CSV table of C-alpha atoms in Angstrom, one decimal:
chain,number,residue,atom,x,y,z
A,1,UNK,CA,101.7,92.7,116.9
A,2,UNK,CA,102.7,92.4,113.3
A,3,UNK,CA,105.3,94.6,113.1
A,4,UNK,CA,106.1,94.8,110.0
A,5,UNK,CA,102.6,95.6,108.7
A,6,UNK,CA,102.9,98.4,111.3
A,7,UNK,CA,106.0,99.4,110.0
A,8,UNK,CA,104.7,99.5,106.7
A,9,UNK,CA,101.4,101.2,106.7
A,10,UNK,CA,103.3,104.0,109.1
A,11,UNK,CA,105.5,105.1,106.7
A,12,UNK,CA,102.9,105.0,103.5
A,13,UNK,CA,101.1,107.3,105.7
A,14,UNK,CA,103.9,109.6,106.0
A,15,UNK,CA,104.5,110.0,102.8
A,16,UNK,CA,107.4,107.4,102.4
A,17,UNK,CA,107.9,104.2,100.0
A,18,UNK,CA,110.5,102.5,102.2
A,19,UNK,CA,112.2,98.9,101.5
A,20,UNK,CA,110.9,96.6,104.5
A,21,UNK,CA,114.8,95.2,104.4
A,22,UNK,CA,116.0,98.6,105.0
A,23,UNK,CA,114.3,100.0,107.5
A,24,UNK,CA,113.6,96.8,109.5
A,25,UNK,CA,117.7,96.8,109.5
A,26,UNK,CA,118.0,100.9,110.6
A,27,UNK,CA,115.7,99.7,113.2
A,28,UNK,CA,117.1,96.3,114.6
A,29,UNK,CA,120.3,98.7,114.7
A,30,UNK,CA,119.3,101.5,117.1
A,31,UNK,CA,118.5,99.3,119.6
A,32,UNK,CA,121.0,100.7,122.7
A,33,UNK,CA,120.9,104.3,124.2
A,34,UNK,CA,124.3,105.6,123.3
A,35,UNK,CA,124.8,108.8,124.5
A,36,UNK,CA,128.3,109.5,122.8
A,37,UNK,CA,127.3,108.0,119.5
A,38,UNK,CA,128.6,109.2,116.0
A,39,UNK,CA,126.1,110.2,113.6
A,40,UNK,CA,126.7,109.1,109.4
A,41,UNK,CA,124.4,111.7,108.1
A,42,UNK,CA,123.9,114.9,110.4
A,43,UNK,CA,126.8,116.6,111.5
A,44,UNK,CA,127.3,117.2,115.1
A,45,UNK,CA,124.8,120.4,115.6
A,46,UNK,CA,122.8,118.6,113.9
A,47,UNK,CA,122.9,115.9,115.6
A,48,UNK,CA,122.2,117.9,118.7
A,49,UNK,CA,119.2,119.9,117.4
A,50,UNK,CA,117.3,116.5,116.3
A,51,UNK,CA,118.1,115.0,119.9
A,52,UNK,CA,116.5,118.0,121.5
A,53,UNK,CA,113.3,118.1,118.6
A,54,UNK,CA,112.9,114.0,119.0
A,55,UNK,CA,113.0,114.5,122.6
A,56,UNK,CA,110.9,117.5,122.8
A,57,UNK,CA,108.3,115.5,120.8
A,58,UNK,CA,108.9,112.3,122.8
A,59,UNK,CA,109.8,113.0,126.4
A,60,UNK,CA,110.2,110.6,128.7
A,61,UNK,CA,107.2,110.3,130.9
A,62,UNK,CA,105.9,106.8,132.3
A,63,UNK,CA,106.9,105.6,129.1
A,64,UNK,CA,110.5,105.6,127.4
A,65,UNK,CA,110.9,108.7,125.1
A,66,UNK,CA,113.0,109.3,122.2
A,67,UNK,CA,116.4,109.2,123.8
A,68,UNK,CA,115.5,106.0,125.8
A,69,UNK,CA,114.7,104.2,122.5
A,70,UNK,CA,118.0,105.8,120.6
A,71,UNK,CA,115.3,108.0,117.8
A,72,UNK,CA,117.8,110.0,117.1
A,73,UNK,CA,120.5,107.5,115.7
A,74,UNK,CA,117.1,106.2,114.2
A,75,UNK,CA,116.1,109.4,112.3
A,76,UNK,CA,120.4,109.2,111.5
A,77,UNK,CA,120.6,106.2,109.8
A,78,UNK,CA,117.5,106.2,108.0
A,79,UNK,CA,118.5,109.6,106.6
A,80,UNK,CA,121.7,108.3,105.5
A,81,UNK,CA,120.7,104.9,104.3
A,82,UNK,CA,116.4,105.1,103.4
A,83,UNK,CA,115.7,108.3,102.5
A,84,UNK,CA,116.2,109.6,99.0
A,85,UNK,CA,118.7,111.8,97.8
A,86,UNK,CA,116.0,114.6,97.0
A,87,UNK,CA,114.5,114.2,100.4
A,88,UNK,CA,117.6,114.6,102.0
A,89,UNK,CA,118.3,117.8,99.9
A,90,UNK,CA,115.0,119.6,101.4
A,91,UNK,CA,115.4,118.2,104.6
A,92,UNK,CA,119.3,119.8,104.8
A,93,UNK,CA,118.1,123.3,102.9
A,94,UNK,CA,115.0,123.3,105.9
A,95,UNK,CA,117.6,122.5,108.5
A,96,UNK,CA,120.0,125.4,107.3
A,97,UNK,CA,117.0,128.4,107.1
A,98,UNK,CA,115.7,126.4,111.0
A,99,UNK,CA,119.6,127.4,112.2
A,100,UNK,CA,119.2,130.6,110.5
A,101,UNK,CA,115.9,131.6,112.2
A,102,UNK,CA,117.7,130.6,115.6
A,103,UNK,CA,121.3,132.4,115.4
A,104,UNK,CA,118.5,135.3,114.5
A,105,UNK,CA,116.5,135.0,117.7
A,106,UNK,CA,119.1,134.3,120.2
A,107,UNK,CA,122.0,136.0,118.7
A,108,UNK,CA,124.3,133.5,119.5
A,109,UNK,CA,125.9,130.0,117.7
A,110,UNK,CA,123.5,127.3,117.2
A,111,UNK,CA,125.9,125.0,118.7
A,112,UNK,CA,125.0,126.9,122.2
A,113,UNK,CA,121.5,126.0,122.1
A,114,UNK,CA,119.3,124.9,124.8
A,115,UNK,CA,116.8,122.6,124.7
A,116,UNK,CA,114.2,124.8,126.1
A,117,UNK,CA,115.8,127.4,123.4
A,118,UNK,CA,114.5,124.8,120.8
A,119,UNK,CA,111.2,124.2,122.2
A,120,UNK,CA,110.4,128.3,122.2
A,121,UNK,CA,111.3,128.1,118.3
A,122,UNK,CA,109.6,125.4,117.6
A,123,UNK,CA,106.2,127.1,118.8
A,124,UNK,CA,107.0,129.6,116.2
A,125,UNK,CA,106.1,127.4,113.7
A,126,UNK,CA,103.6,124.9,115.5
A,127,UNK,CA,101.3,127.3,117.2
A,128,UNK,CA,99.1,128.4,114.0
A,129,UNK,CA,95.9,128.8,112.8
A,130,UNK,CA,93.6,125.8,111.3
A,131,UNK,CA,94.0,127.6,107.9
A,132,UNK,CA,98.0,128.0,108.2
A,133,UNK,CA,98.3,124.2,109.3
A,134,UNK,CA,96.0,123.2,106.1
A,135,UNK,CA,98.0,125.8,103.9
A,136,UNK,CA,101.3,124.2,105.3
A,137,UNK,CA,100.0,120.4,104.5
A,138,UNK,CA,98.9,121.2,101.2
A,139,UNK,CA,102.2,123.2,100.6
A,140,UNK,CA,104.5,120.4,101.7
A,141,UNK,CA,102.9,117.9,99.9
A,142,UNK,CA,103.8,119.3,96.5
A,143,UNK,CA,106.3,118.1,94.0
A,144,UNK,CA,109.7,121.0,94.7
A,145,UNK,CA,109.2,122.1,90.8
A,146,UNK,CA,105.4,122.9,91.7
A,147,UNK,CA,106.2,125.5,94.8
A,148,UNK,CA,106.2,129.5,94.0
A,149,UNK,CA,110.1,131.4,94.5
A,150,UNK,CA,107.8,132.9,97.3
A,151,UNK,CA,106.9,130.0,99.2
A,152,UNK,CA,110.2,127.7,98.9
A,153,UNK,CA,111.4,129.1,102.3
A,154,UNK,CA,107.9,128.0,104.1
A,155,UNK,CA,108.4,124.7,102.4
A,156,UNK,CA,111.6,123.8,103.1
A,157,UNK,CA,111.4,124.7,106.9
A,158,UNK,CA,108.6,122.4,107.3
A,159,UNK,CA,110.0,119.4,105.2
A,160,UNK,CA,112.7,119.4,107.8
A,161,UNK,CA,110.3,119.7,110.9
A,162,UNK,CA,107.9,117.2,109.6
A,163,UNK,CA,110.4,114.6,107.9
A,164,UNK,CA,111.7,115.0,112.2
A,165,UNK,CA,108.5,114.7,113.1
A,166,UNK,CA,107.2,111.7,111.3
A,167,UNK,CA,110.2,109.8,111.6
A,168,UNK,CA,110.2,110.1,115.6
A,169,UNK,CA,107.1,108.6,116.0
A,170,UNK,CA,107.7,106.1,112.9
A,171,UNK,CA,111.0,105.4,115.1
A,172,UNK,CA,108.8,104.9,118.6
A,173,UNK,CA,105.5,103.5,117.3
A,174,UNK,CA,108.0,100.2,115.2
A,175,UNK,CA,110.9,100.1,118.5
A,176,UNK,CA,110.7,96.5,119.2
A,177,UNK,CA,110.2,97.7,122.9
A,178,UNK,CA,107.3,99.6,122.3
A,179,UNK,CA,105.4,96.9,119.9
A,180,UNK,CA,105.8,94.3,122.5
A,181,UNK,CA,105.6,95.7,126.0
A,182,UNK,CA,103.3,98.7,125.1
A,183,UNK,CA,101.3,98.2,122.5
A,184,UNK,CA,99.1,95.1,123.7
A,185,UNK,CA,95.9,94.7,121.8
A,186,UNK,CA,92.9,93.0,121.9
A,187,UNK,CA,92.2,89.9,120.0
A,188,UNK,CA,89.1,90.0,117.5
A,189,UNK,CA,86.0,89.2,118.4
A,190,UNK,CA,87.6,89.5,121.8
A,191,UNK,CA,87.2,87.1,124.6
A,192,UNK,CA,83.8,85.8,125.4
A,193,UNK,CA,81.6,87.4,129.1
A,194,UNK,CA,78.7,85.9,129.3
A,195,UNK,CA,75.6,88.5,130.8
A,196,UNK,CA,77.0,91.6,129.8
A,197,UNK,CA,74.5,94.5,130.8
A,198,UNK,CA,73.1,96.4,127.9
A,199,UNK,CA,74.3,99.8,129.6
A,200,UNK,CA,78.1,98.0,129.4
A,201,UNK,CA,78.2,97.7,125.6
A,202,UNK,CA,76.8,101.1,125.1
A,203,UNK,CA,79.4,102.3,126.8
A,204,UNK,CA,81.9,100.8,124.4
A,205,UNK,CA,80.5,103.8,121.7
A,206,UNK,CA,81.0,106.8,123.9
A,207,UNK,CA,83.9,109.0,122.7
C-alpha cells in the first residue's frame, strides 16, 4: 500500500491541503495507546468529548477502533501542528455552541459527560433528512465571510463535528497498522486461474 498517496488523496477529499512532512510526522507520533496522555491543543474536556466522538465513530469491534490506534492524540496534534489558524477558530467556536447544546440538554457540566450522553447528542445533528444533509454540505463548504448572521451557528457546529469526523477516519484509514495488516489489496490484473466459468466473472459485477 502506498501510504502516502493514501494519505494524500484522503485529506484533498476532506477538504485539507496538508504538508506530507507534517502529517506523516503527527502520524508516525501517535503510534502507542496512552490512556493518560496530555493533549497540546484541546483542553482536557475537550480532550474527553473527541475521545468519546472518535470512539463512537470508531468502536472497537474485530478491528482496533479509535482509542486502540491513539485518534484522538491524532486529531490533537494535527490540530495543534497542521491545521490552520482559521480552521482551528471554527473548529473551537463549533466546539463551544456543541458544549452549550449539552449543559442545555443534561443540565449538568460537560466535564460529567457520558459517553452514551454523547452519542444521544450526536443523533441530534446526524439523524436528518437527505435535504438537511445536502443543505449542511453546501453550508460548510463556504468561505466564513459568505455564510448568513442566521446560519453561522449551523455552520460552526458542523465544522467541529465534521473536522472530528474526517480526521478520525483520515487518522484510521493512514495508521500504519491498518495500511499493512488490514488493508490488503489485490494486485492488477490479478493473479492468473485458468477455466474460470462464465457465471464466476459475472458475478464479479453484482453489487
Amino acid at each position: 500500500m502506498d501510504r502516502r498517496k493514501a494519505i494524500k488523496n484522503l485529506a484533498l477529499g476532506l477538504g485539507y491541503s496538508i504538508a506530507m512532512p507534517s502529517l506523516v510526522s503527527v502520524l508516525n507520533s501517535c503510534t502507542a495507546k496512552e490512556p493518560d496522555w496530555q493533549p497540546v491543543f484541546l483542553n482536557d474536556t475537550q480532550k474527553m468529548f473527541v475521545s468519546y466522538l472518535s470512539d463512537i465513530i470508531l468502536p472497537t469491534t474485530n478491528l482496533p477502533g479509535a482509542l486502540d490506534l491513539a485518534i484522538p492524540q491524532f486529531i490533537d496534534k494535527i490540530l495543534n501542528t497542521v491545521v490552520i489558524d482559521e480552521e482551528k477558530e471554527h473548529v473551537l467556536n463549533g466546539w463551544k455552541i456543541f458544549e452549550k447544546a449539552y449543559q442545555k440538554k443534561y443540565e449538568k457540566e460537560s466535564v460529567k459527560a457520558t459517553k452514551e450522553e454523547c452519542l444521544e447528542l450526536l443523533k441530534t445533528y446526524f439523524n436528518t433528512s437527505k435535504e438537511r444533509e445536502e443543505y449542511i454540505f453546501r453550508l460548510i463548504g463556504l468561505d466564513v465571510e459568505e455564510v448568513l448572521p442566521s446560519e453561522m451557528e449551523v455552520f460552526l457546529i458542523y465544522k467541529f463535528l465534521i473536522t472530528i469526523r474526517s480526521f478520525t477516519l483520515l487518522g484510521f484509514y493512514t495508521s500504519e497498522y491498518i495500511g499493512e495488516q488490514v488493508l490488503s489489496y489485490d494486485p492488477i490484473p490479478g493473479k492468473y486461474e485458468p477455466c474460470i466459468p462464465v457465471s464466476r466473472i459475472g458475478n464479479a459485477w453484482s453489487l
